[in-house]
PDB file of C-alpha atoms in Angstrom:
ATOM      1  CA  ALA A  15      -6.688  -8.301  14.228  1.00  0.00           C
ATOM      2  CA  PRO A  16      -9.353  -6.943  11.889  1.00  0.00           C
ATOM      3  CA  PRO A  17      -8.148  -5.425   8.641  1.00  0.00           C
ATOM      4  CA  PRO A  18      -7.709  -1.643   8.769  1.00  0.00           C
ATOM      5  CA  ALA A  19     -10.698   0.393   7.763  1.00  0.00           C
ATOM      6  CA  GLY A  20     -10.504   1.497   4.148  1.00  0.00           C
ATOM      7  CA  SER A  21     -11.340   4.972   3.012  1.00  0.00           C
ATOM      8  CA  GLY A  22     -15.088   5.455   2.732  1.00  0.00           C
ATOM      9  CA  LYS A  23     -14.730   7.031  -0.709  1.00  0.00           C
ATOM     10  CA  TYR A  24     -13.198   3.939  -2.267  1.00  0.00           C
ATOM     11  CA  ASP A  25     -14.274   0.324  -2.350  1.00  0.00           C
ATOM     12  CA  THR A  26     -11.208  -1.110  -0.637  1.00  0.00           C
ATOM     13  CA  GLU A  27     -10.326  -2.418   2.789  1.00  0.00           C
ATOM     14  CA  PHE A  28      -6.941  -0.701   2.615  1.00  0.00           C
ATOM     15  CA  PRO A  29      -6.343   2.677   4.241  1.00  0.00           C
ATOM     16  CA  MET A  30      -5.902   5.468   1.729  1.00  0.00           C
ATOM     17  CA  PRO A  31      -3.969   8.735   1.990  1.00  0.00           C
ATOM     18  CA  PRO A  32      -5.957  11.986   1.974  1.00  0.00           C
ATOM     19  CA  LYS A  33      -5.315  12.747  -1.714  1.00  0.00           C
ATOM     20  CA  VAL A  34      -5.856   9.983  -4.249  1.00  0.00           C
ATOM     21  CA  GLU A  35      -6.136  10.214  -8.036  1.00  0.00           C
ATOM     22  CA  ASN A  36      -6.958   7.637 -10.721  1.00  0.00           C
ATOM     23  CA  PHE A  37      -8.117   4.968  -8.266  1.00  0.00           C
ATOM     24  CA  MET A  38      -8.508   1.562  -9.938  1.00  0.00           C
ATOM     25  CA  ASP A  39      -9.978  -1.626  -8.521  1.00  0.00           C
ATOM     26  CA  LEU A  40      -7.818  -4.401  -9.956  1.00  0.00           C
ATOM     27  CA  GLY A  41     -10.015  -7.260  -8.732  1.00  0.00           C
ATOM     28  CA  ASP A  42      -9.238  -9.813  -6.003  1.00  0.00           C
ATOM     29  CA  GLY A  43      -8.836  -6.936  -3.544  1.00  0.00           C
ATOM     30  CA  GLY A  44      -5.994  -5.303  -5.482  1.00  0.00           C
ATOM     31  CA  ILE A  45      -5.943  -1.553  -6.066  1.00  0.00           C
ATOM     32  CA  ASN A  46      -3.810   1.014  -7.882  1.00  0.00           C
ATOM     33  CA  TYR A  47      -3.778   4.796  -7.509  1.00  0.00           C
ATOM     34  CA  GLN A  48      -1.624   7.894  -7.713  1.00  0.00           C
ATOM     35  CA  THR A  49      -1.042  10.374  -4.888  1.00  0.00           C
ATOM     36  CA  PRO A  50       0.889  13.647  -4.617  1.00  0.00           C
ATOM     37  CA  MET A  51       2.609  12.249  -1.494  1.00  0.00           C
ATOM     38  CA  LYS A  52       6.341  11.644  -1.751  1.00  0.00           C
ATOM     39  CA  LEU A  53       7.552   8.034  -1.863  1.00  0.00           C
ATOM     40  CA  GLU A  54       8.923   8.118   1.681  1.00  0.00           C
ATOM     41  CA  ASP A  55       5.666   9.612   2.992  1.00  0.00           C
ATOM     42  CA  VAL A  56       3.658   6.788   1.394  1.00  0.00           C
ATOM     43  CA  VAL A  57       5.966   4.254   3.081  1.00  0.00           C
ATOM     44  CA  ALA A  58       5.566   6.026   6.438  1.00  0.00           C
ATOM     45  CA  PHE A  59       1.766   6.225   6.035  1.00  0.00           C
ATOM     46  CA  TYR A  60       1.368   2.493   5.421  1.00  0.00           C
ATOM     47  CA  ARG A  61       3.855   1.528   8.132  1.00  0.00           C
ATOM     48  CA  VAL A  62       1.756   3.433  10.690  1.00  0.00           C
ATOM     49  CA  GLU A  63      -1.603   2.176   9.391  1.00  0.00           C
ATOM     50  CA  PHE A  64      -0.609  -1.472   8.962  1.00  0.00           C
ATOM     51  CA  GLU A  65       1.276  -1.685  12.271  1.00  0.00           C
ATOM     52  CA  LYS A  66      -1.857  -0.272  13.950  1.00  0.00           C
ATOM     53  CA  ALA A  67      -3.828  -3.090  12.309  1.00  0.00           C
ATOM     54  CA  GLY A  68      -1.410  -5.672  13.707  1.00  0.00           C
ATOM     55  CA  TYR A  69       0.293  -6.577  10.431  1.00  0.00           C
ATOM     56  CA  GLU A  70       3.998  -7.384  10.390  1.00  0.00           C
ATOM     57  CA  GLU A  71       6.409  -6.080   7.808  1.00  0.00           C
ATOM     58  CA  ARG A  72       8.428  -8.876   6.206  1.00  0.00           C
ATOM     59  CA  ASP A  73      11.671  -6.914   6.538  1.00  0.00           C
ATOM     60  CA  VAL A  74      13.777  -9.468   4.712  1.00  0.00           C
ATOM     61  CA  ILE A  75      12.151  -8.604   1.382  1.00  0.00           C
ATOM     62  CA  THR A  76      11.515  -4.880   1.951  1.00  0.00           C
ATOM     63  CA  SER A  77      13.115  -2.841  -0.820  1.00  0.00           C
ATOM     64  CA  ILE A  78      13.249   0.953  -0.697  1.00  0.00           C
ATOM     65  CA  VAL A  79      15.308   2.904  -3.236  1.00  0.00           C
ATOM     66  CA  SER A  80      15.093   6.519  -4.366  1.00  0.00           C
ATOM     67  CA  GLU A  81      12.533   5.919  -7.142  1.00  0.00           C
ATOM     68  CA  ALA A  82      10.558   2.933  -5.813  1.00  0.00           C
ATOM     69  CA  PHE A  83       9.646   0.722  -2.886  1.00  0.00           C
ATOM     70  CA  SER A  84       8.205  -2.747  -2.312  1.00  0.00           C
ATOM     71  CA  ILE A  85       7.014  -3.966   1.095  1.00  0.00           C
ATOM     72  CA  ALA A  86       5.273  -7.211   2.074  1.00  0.00           C
ATOM     73  CA  TRP A  87       3.036  -7.422   5.131  1.00  0.00           C
ATOM     74  CA  ASP A  88       1.916 -10.556   6.957  1.00  0.00           C
ATOM     75  CA  GLY A  89      -1.041 -11.036   9.275  1.00  0.00           C
ATOM     76  CA  HIS A  90      -4.062 -10.582   6.995  1.00  0.00           C
ATOM     77  CA  PRO A  91      -6.982 -12.899   7.909  1.00  0.00           C
ATOM     78  CA  SER A  92      -6.879 -14.398   4.390  1.00  0.00           C
ATOM     79  CA  GLY A  93      -3.439 -15.832   5.115  1.00  0.00           C
ATOM     80  CA  LYS A  94      -2.067 -14.018   2.070  1.00  0.00           C
ATOM     81  CA  ALA A  95       0.650 -11.396   2.166  1.00  0.00           C
ATOM     82  CA  ILE A  96      -0.211  -7.804   1.315  1.00  0.00           C
ATOM     83  CA  ILE A  97       2.256  -6.373  -1.203  1.00  0.00           C
ATOM     84  CA  ILE A  98       2.576  -2.597  -1.474  1.00  0.00           C
ATOM     85  CA  GLN A  99       4.675  -1.148  -4.269  1.00  0.00           C
ATOM     86  CA  GLY A 100       5.248   2.485  -5.063  1.00  0.00           C
ATOM     87  CA  VAL A 101       7.001   4.225  -7.943  1.00  0.00           C
ATOM     88  CA  ASP A 102       7.923   7.890  -8.222  1.00  0.00           C
ATOM     89  CA  LEU A 103       6.417   8.940 -11.550  1.00  0.00           C
ATOM     90  CA  GLY A 104       8.714  11.980 -11.755  1.00  0.00           C
ATOM     91  CA  ASP A 105       5.851  14.453 -12.146  1.00  0.00           C
ATOM     92  CA  GLY A 106       5.226  15.078  -8.452  1.00  0.00           C
ATOM     93  CA  THR A 107       3.087  11.969  -7.992  1.00  0.00           C
ATOM     94  CA  THR A 108       3.678   8.470  -6.691  1.00  0.00           C
ATOM     95  CA  ASN A 109       1.937   5.435  -8.178  1.00  0.00           C
ATOM     96  CA  VAL A 110       0.835   2.975  -5.477  1.00  0.00           C
ATOM     97  CA  ASN A 111      -0.150  -0.642  -6.117  1.00  0.00           C
ATOM     98  CA  ILE A 112      -1.519  -2.881  -3.348  1.00  0.00           C
ATOM     99  CA  ARG A 113      -2.435  -6.522  -3.824  1.00  0.00           C
ATOM    100  CA  PHE A 114      -2.630  -9.894  -2.123  1.00  0.00           C
ATOM    101  CA  GLU A 115      -0.121 -12.625  -2.924  1.00  0.00           C
ATOM    102  CA  ASP A 116       0.619 -16.131  -1.718  1.00  0.00           C
ATOM    103  CA  ILE A 117       4.274 -15.779  -0.818  1.00  0.00           C
TER     104      ILE A 117
END
């Protein structure tokens, strides 16, 4: 399956929620940003988008707690896993970090 279409406003292949602040390109395809979406809404957004793209959640290492989440996805053409981590910053925003890893 082709990777999901990224948001046209940002140089990334990853889908992005409607409201994004402080977008950073971390190199090697990795990105970091903040969004006013709640943690659980960020999780739901990426589950929909990545399942649509044909990626599979590696449930065994998914971690979702009240202040943070970490989810690994398999199926990217690079052969690497996509790691998405989110942290509730406590000020109404969630920090989201997405990167590739060999795991």
